[in-house]
Amino acid sequence: EMCIRDRVNADQDGDSNYLPANRVTNTYPISTTTTGLASSLNPAGYGQLVTLTATVSAGTPVPTGTVSFMDGATLLGTGSLNASGVATYATSTLSVGIHPITAQYNGNSTHAGSTSSSLTQTVLATTVTGSIAGSSTATITGGNCTGFADGAGFVVASSPPAGQRFP
């Protein structure tokens, strides 16, 4: 399917030197596209690497250009389409929670831009299990969280958020 990217109109009203000329319209068609989106790991644990893959389809020729990977209205990053119309973006910095991810193909001179459906990417808190007897303490590292455990629970020594105690 084609859509019109640019339309150029030219006409001549005429004057004492030239006769009027009929309007001439030139159009420059471009192909419509569809963009699909997939996640390599969903749900993911906090700090785990998630690779987002966008596939832009339009028939021939295969679209070229870039894809913007969005978390709601926030730009995560961009990727360039390869010869198969596929772009990727990898991240391990998504926060714990639900993320509405979309891929936005930015279009080019022969292909219209398009946006994928929203993918709900879930990032779970890292779980560390174990037990501490009596008044002993132990340093525990899990995902991107480092802290220590004692008989009263686990205290976070670094992000997220430092100083919080978990019973």
mmCIF file of C-alpha atoms in Angstrom:
data_model
loop_
_atom_site.group_PDB
_atom_site.id
_atom_site.type_symbol
_atom_site.label_atom_id
_atom_site.label_comp_id
_atom_site.label_asym_id
_atom_site.label_seq_id
_atom_site.Cartn_x
_atom_site.Cartn_y
_atom_site.Cartn_z
ATOM 1 C CA GLU A 1 0.000 0.000 0.000
ATOM 2 C CA MET A 2 1.207 3.476 -0.789
ATOM 3 C CA CYS A 3 0.635 6.816 0.805
ATOM 4 C CA ILE A 4 1.647 10.250 -0.411
ATOM 5 C CA ARG A 5 4.630 11.881 1.249
ATOM 6 C CA ASP A 6 4.877 15.014 -0.908
ATOM 7 C CA ARG A 7 2.648 16.640 -3.501
ATOM 8 C CA VAL A 8 3.959 19.398 -5.759
ATOM 9 C CA ASN A 9 1.540 21.655 -7.631
ATOM 10 C CA ALA A 10 2.560 23.989 -10.433
ATOM 11 C CA ASP A 11 0.397 26.323 -12.483
ATOM 12 C CA GLN A 12 0.692 29.537 -14.476
ATOM 13 C CA ASP A 13 -1.970 32.232 -14.303
ATOM 14 C CA GLY A 14 -0.690 33.899 -17.440
ATOM 15 C CA ASP A 15 0.220 37.497 -18.084
ATOM 16 C CA SER A 16 0.911 39.794 -21.036
ATOM 17 C CA ASN A 17 3.778 37.537 -22.134
ATOM 18 C CA TYR A 18 2.438 34.034 -21.356
ATOM 19 C CA LEU A 19 -0.831 32.190 -21.747
ATOM 20 C CA PRO A 20 -2.393 30.503 -18.688
ATOM 21 C CA ALA A 21 -1.287 26.907 -18.074
ATOM 22 C CA ASN A 22 -3.260 24.112 -16.455
ATOM 23 C CA ARG A 23 -2.237 22.880 -13.013
ATOM 24 C CA VAL A 24 0.237 19.991 -13.006
ATOM 25 C CA THR A 25 0.472 17.852 -9.882
ATOM 26 C CA ASN A 26 3.332 15.480 -9.152
ATOM 27 C CA THR A 27 3.088 13.085 -6.236
ATOM 28 C CA TYR A 28 5.819 11.068 -4.614
ATOM 29 C CA PRO A 29 4.425 7.846 -3.160
ATOM 30 C CA ILE A 30 5.976 6.078 -0.205
ATOM 31 C CA SER A 31 5.244 2.635 1.224
ATOM 32 C CA THR A 32 3.337 2.186 4.457
ATOM 33 C CA THR A 33 5.051 0.131 7.166
ATOM 34 C CA THR A 34 4.143 -1.966 10.177
ATOM 35 C CA THR A 35 6.395 -2.310 13.193
ATOM 36 C CA GLY A 36 6.429 -5.317 15.526
ATOM 37 C CA LEU A 37 8.158 -5.503 18.915
ATOM 38 C CA ALA A 38 9.448 -8.389 21.053
ATOM 39 C CA SER A 39 11.383 -8.732 24.327
ATOM 40 C CA SER A 40 14.080 -11.322 24.977
ATOM 41 C CA LEU A 41 13.116 -11.670 28.667
ATOM 42 C CA ASN A 42 9.682 -10.865 30.065
ATOM 43 C CA PRO A 43 9.386 -10.757 32.984
ATOM 44 C CA ALA A 44 12.986 -9.855 33.781
ATOM 45 C CA GLY A 45 14.727 -9.555 37.135
ATOM 46 C CA TYR A 46 16.112 -6.185 38.193
ATOM 47 C CA GLY A 47 19.505 -5.647 36.549
ATOM 48 C CA GLN A 48 19.052 -8.425 33.966
ATOM 49 C CA LEU A 49 19.815 -7.721 30.319
ATOM 50 C CA VAL A 50 16.687 -7.263 28.193
ATOM 51 C CA THR A 51 17.038 -7.052 24.411
ATOM 52 C CA LEU A 52 14.176 -5.339 22.588
ATOM 53 C CA THR A 53 13.759 -6.310 18.939
ATOM 54 C CA ALA A 54 11.758 -4.273 16.420
ATOM 55 C CA THR A 55 10.839 -5.675 13.004
ATOM 56 C CA VAL A 56 9.697 -3.199 10.344
ATOM 57 C CA SER A 57 7.779 -4.677 7.400
ATOM 58 C CA ALA A 58 6.806 -3.013 4.132
ATOM 59 C CA GLY A 59 7.440 -5.451 1.280
ATOM 60 C CA THR A 60 10.207 -4.448 -1.100
ATOM 61 C CA PRO A 61 12.464 -2.656 -0.811
ATOM 62 C CA VAL A 62 13.180 -3.458 2.834
ATOM 63 C CA PRO A 63 12.925 -0.298 4.973
ATOM 64 C CA THR A 64 16.117 1.399 6.134
ATOM 65 C CA GLY A 65 16.707 3.933 8.883
ATOM 66 C CA THR A 66 16.312 3.972 12.647
ATOM 67 C CA VAL A 67 13.905 2.822 15.342
ATOM 68 C CA SER A 68 13.354 4.684 18.623
ATOM 69 C CA PHE A 69 12.656 2.424 21.614
ATOM 70 C CA MET A 70 10.339 4.194 24.056
ATOM 71 C CA ASP A 71 9.313 3.549 27.673
ATOM 72 C CA GLY A 72 6.057 5.513 27.649
ATOM 73 C CA ALA A 73 7.168 9.007 26.580
ATOM 74 C CA THR A 74 10.819 8.401 27.581
ATOM 75 C CA LEU A 75 13.380 7.533 24.912
ATOM 76 C CA LEU A 76 15.368 4.464 25.966
ATOM 77 C CA GLY A 77 17.610 4.476 22.888
ATOM 78 C CA THR A 78 17.721 3.896 19.145
ATOM 79 C CA GLY A 79 18.754 1.097 16.817
ATOM 80 C CA SER A 80 19.487 0.975 13.100
ATOM 81 C CA LEU A 81 17.584 -1.387 10.827
ATOM 82 C CA ASN A 82 19.666 -4.177 9.349
ATOM 83 C CA ALA A 83 19.225 -5.648 5.840
ATOM 84 C CA SER A 84 16.243 -7.678 7.117
ATOM 85 C CA GLY A 85 14.430 -4.669 8.597
ATOM 86 C CA VAL A 86 15.317 -5.574 12.209
ATOM 87 C CA ALA A 87 16.677 -3.216 14.904
ATOM 88 C CA THR A 88 17.636 -4.064 18.484
ATOM 89 C CA TYR A 89 18.267 -2.206 21.722
ATOM 90 C CA ALA A 90 19.671 -3.866 24.874
ATOM 91 C CA THR A 91 19.383 -2.525 28.414
ATOM 92 C CA SER A 92 19.890 -3.727 31.980
ATOM 93 C CA THR A 93 18.800 -0.454 33.612
ATOM 94 C CA LEU A 94 14.999 -0.720 33.635
ATOM 95 C CA SER A 95 13.598 -0.015 37.094
ATOM 96 C CA VAL A 96 11.445 -2.479 39.015
ATOM 97 C CA GLY A 97 7.848 -2.263 37.795
ATOM 98 C CA ILE A 98 5.742 -2.247 34.649
ATOM 99 C CA HIS A 99 7.047 -0.538 31.500
ATOM 100 C CA PRO A 100 4.877 0.245 28.420
ATOM 101 C CA ILE A 101 7.481 -0.213 25.660
ATOM 102 C CA THR A 102 6.945 0.797 22.029
ATOM 103 C CA ALA A 103 9.166 0.834 18.958
ATOM 104 C CA GLN A 104 8.809 3.839 16.650
ATOM 105 C CA TYR A 105 10.138 3.460 13.112
ATOM 106 C CA ASN A 106 11.116 6.960 12.056
ATOM 107 C CA GLY A 107 10.562 6.448 8.310
ATOM 108 C CA ASN A 108 12.706 7.582 5.393
ATOM 109 C CA SER A 109 12.250 9.015 1.905
ATOM 110 C CA THR A 110 10.565 5.833 0.592
ATOM 111 C CA HIS A 111 8.842 4.440 3.711
ATOM 112 C CA ALA A 112 6.361 6.015 6.120
ATOM 113 C CA GLY A 113 7.013 5.822 9.858
ATOM 114 C CA SER A 114 5.007 3.501 12.111
ATOM 115 C CA THR A 115 4.732 2.585 15.788
ATOM 116 C CA SER A 116 4.390 -0.885 17.306
ATOM 117 C CA SER A 117 1.687 -1.905 19.713
ATOM 118 C CA SER A 118 2.684 -1.379 23.336
ATOM 119 C CA LEU A 119 4.567 -4.271 24.942
ATOM 120 C CA THR A 120 4.178 -4.531 28.720
ATOM 121 C CA GLN A 121 7.694 -5.235 30.030
ATOM 122 C CA THR A 122 7.718 -6.365 33.655
ATOM 123 C CA VAL A 123 10.833 -5.999 35.812
ATOM 124 C CA LEU A 124 10.794 -7.870 39.122
ATOM 125 C CA ALA A 125 12.831 -7.159 42.248
ATOM 126 C CA THR A 126 15.741 -9.539 42.730
ATOM 127 C CA THR A 127 15.086 -12.117 45.415
ATOM 128 C CA VAL A 128 17.869 -13.322 47.707
ATOM 129 C CA THR A 129 17.099 -16.143 50.104
ATOM 130 C CA GLY A 130 19.007 -17.549 53.055
ATOM 131 C CA SER A 131 19.007 -17.566 56.829
ATOM 132 C CA ILE A 132 21.077 -15.989 59.587
ATOM 133 C CA ALA A 133 21.336 -17.617 63.005
ATOM 134 C CA GLY A 134 21.613 -15.589 66.217
ATOM 135 C CA SER A 135 23.478 -12.298 66.019
ATOM 136 C CA SER A 136 25.648 -13.251 63.022
ATOM 137 C CA THR A 137 25.810 -10.976 59.988
ATOM 138 C CA ALA A 138 26.480 -11.794 56.360
ATOM 139 C CA THR A 139 27.069 -9.666 53.274
ATOM 140 C CA ILE A 140 24.623 -10.522 50.533
ATOM 141 C CA THR A 141 24.768 -9.430 46.907
ATOM 142 C CA GLY A 142 21.860 -10.064 44.545
ATOM 143 C CA GLY A 143 21.224 -8.376 41.197
ATOM 144 C CA ASN A 144 22.246 -4.745 41.681
ATOM 145 C CA CYS A 145 21.615 -4.762 45.432
ATOM 146 C CA THR A 146 24.311 -5.163 48.076
ATOM 147 C CA GLY A 147 23.677 -5.213 51.794
ATOM 148 C CA PHE A 148 24.003 -7.201 54.965
ATOM 149 C CA ALA A 149 21.717 -9.466 56.900
ATOM 150 C CA ASP A 150 21.502 -9.892 60.640
ATOM 151 C CA GLY A 151 18.993 -11.470 62.967
ATOM 152 C CA ALA A 152 16.580 -8.555 62.406
ATOM 153 C CA GLY A 153 16.481 -8.685 58.579
ATOM 154 C CA PHE A 154 18.283 -7.404 55.506
ATOM 155 C CA VAL A 155 19.640 -3.852 55.263
ATOM 156 C CA VAL A 156 20.390 -2.393 51.837
ATOM 157 C CA ALA A 157 23.870 -0.863 51.606
ATOM 158 C CA SER A 158 23.483 0.433 48.038
ATOM 159 C CA SER A 159 20.735 1.146 45.504
ATOM 160 C CA PRO A 160 17.730 0.681 45.655
ATOM 161 C CA PRO A 161 17.252 2.595 48.181
ATOM 162 C CA ALA A 162 20.180 2.620 50.621
ATOM 163 C CA GLY A 163 19.386 2.160 54.289
ATOM 164 C CA GLN A 164 16.062 0.383 53.840
ATOM 165 C CA ARG A 165 15.531 -2.651 56.113
ATOM 166 C CA PHE A 166 13.607 -5.689 54.934
ATOM 167 C CA PRO A 167 12.470 -8.090 57.685
#
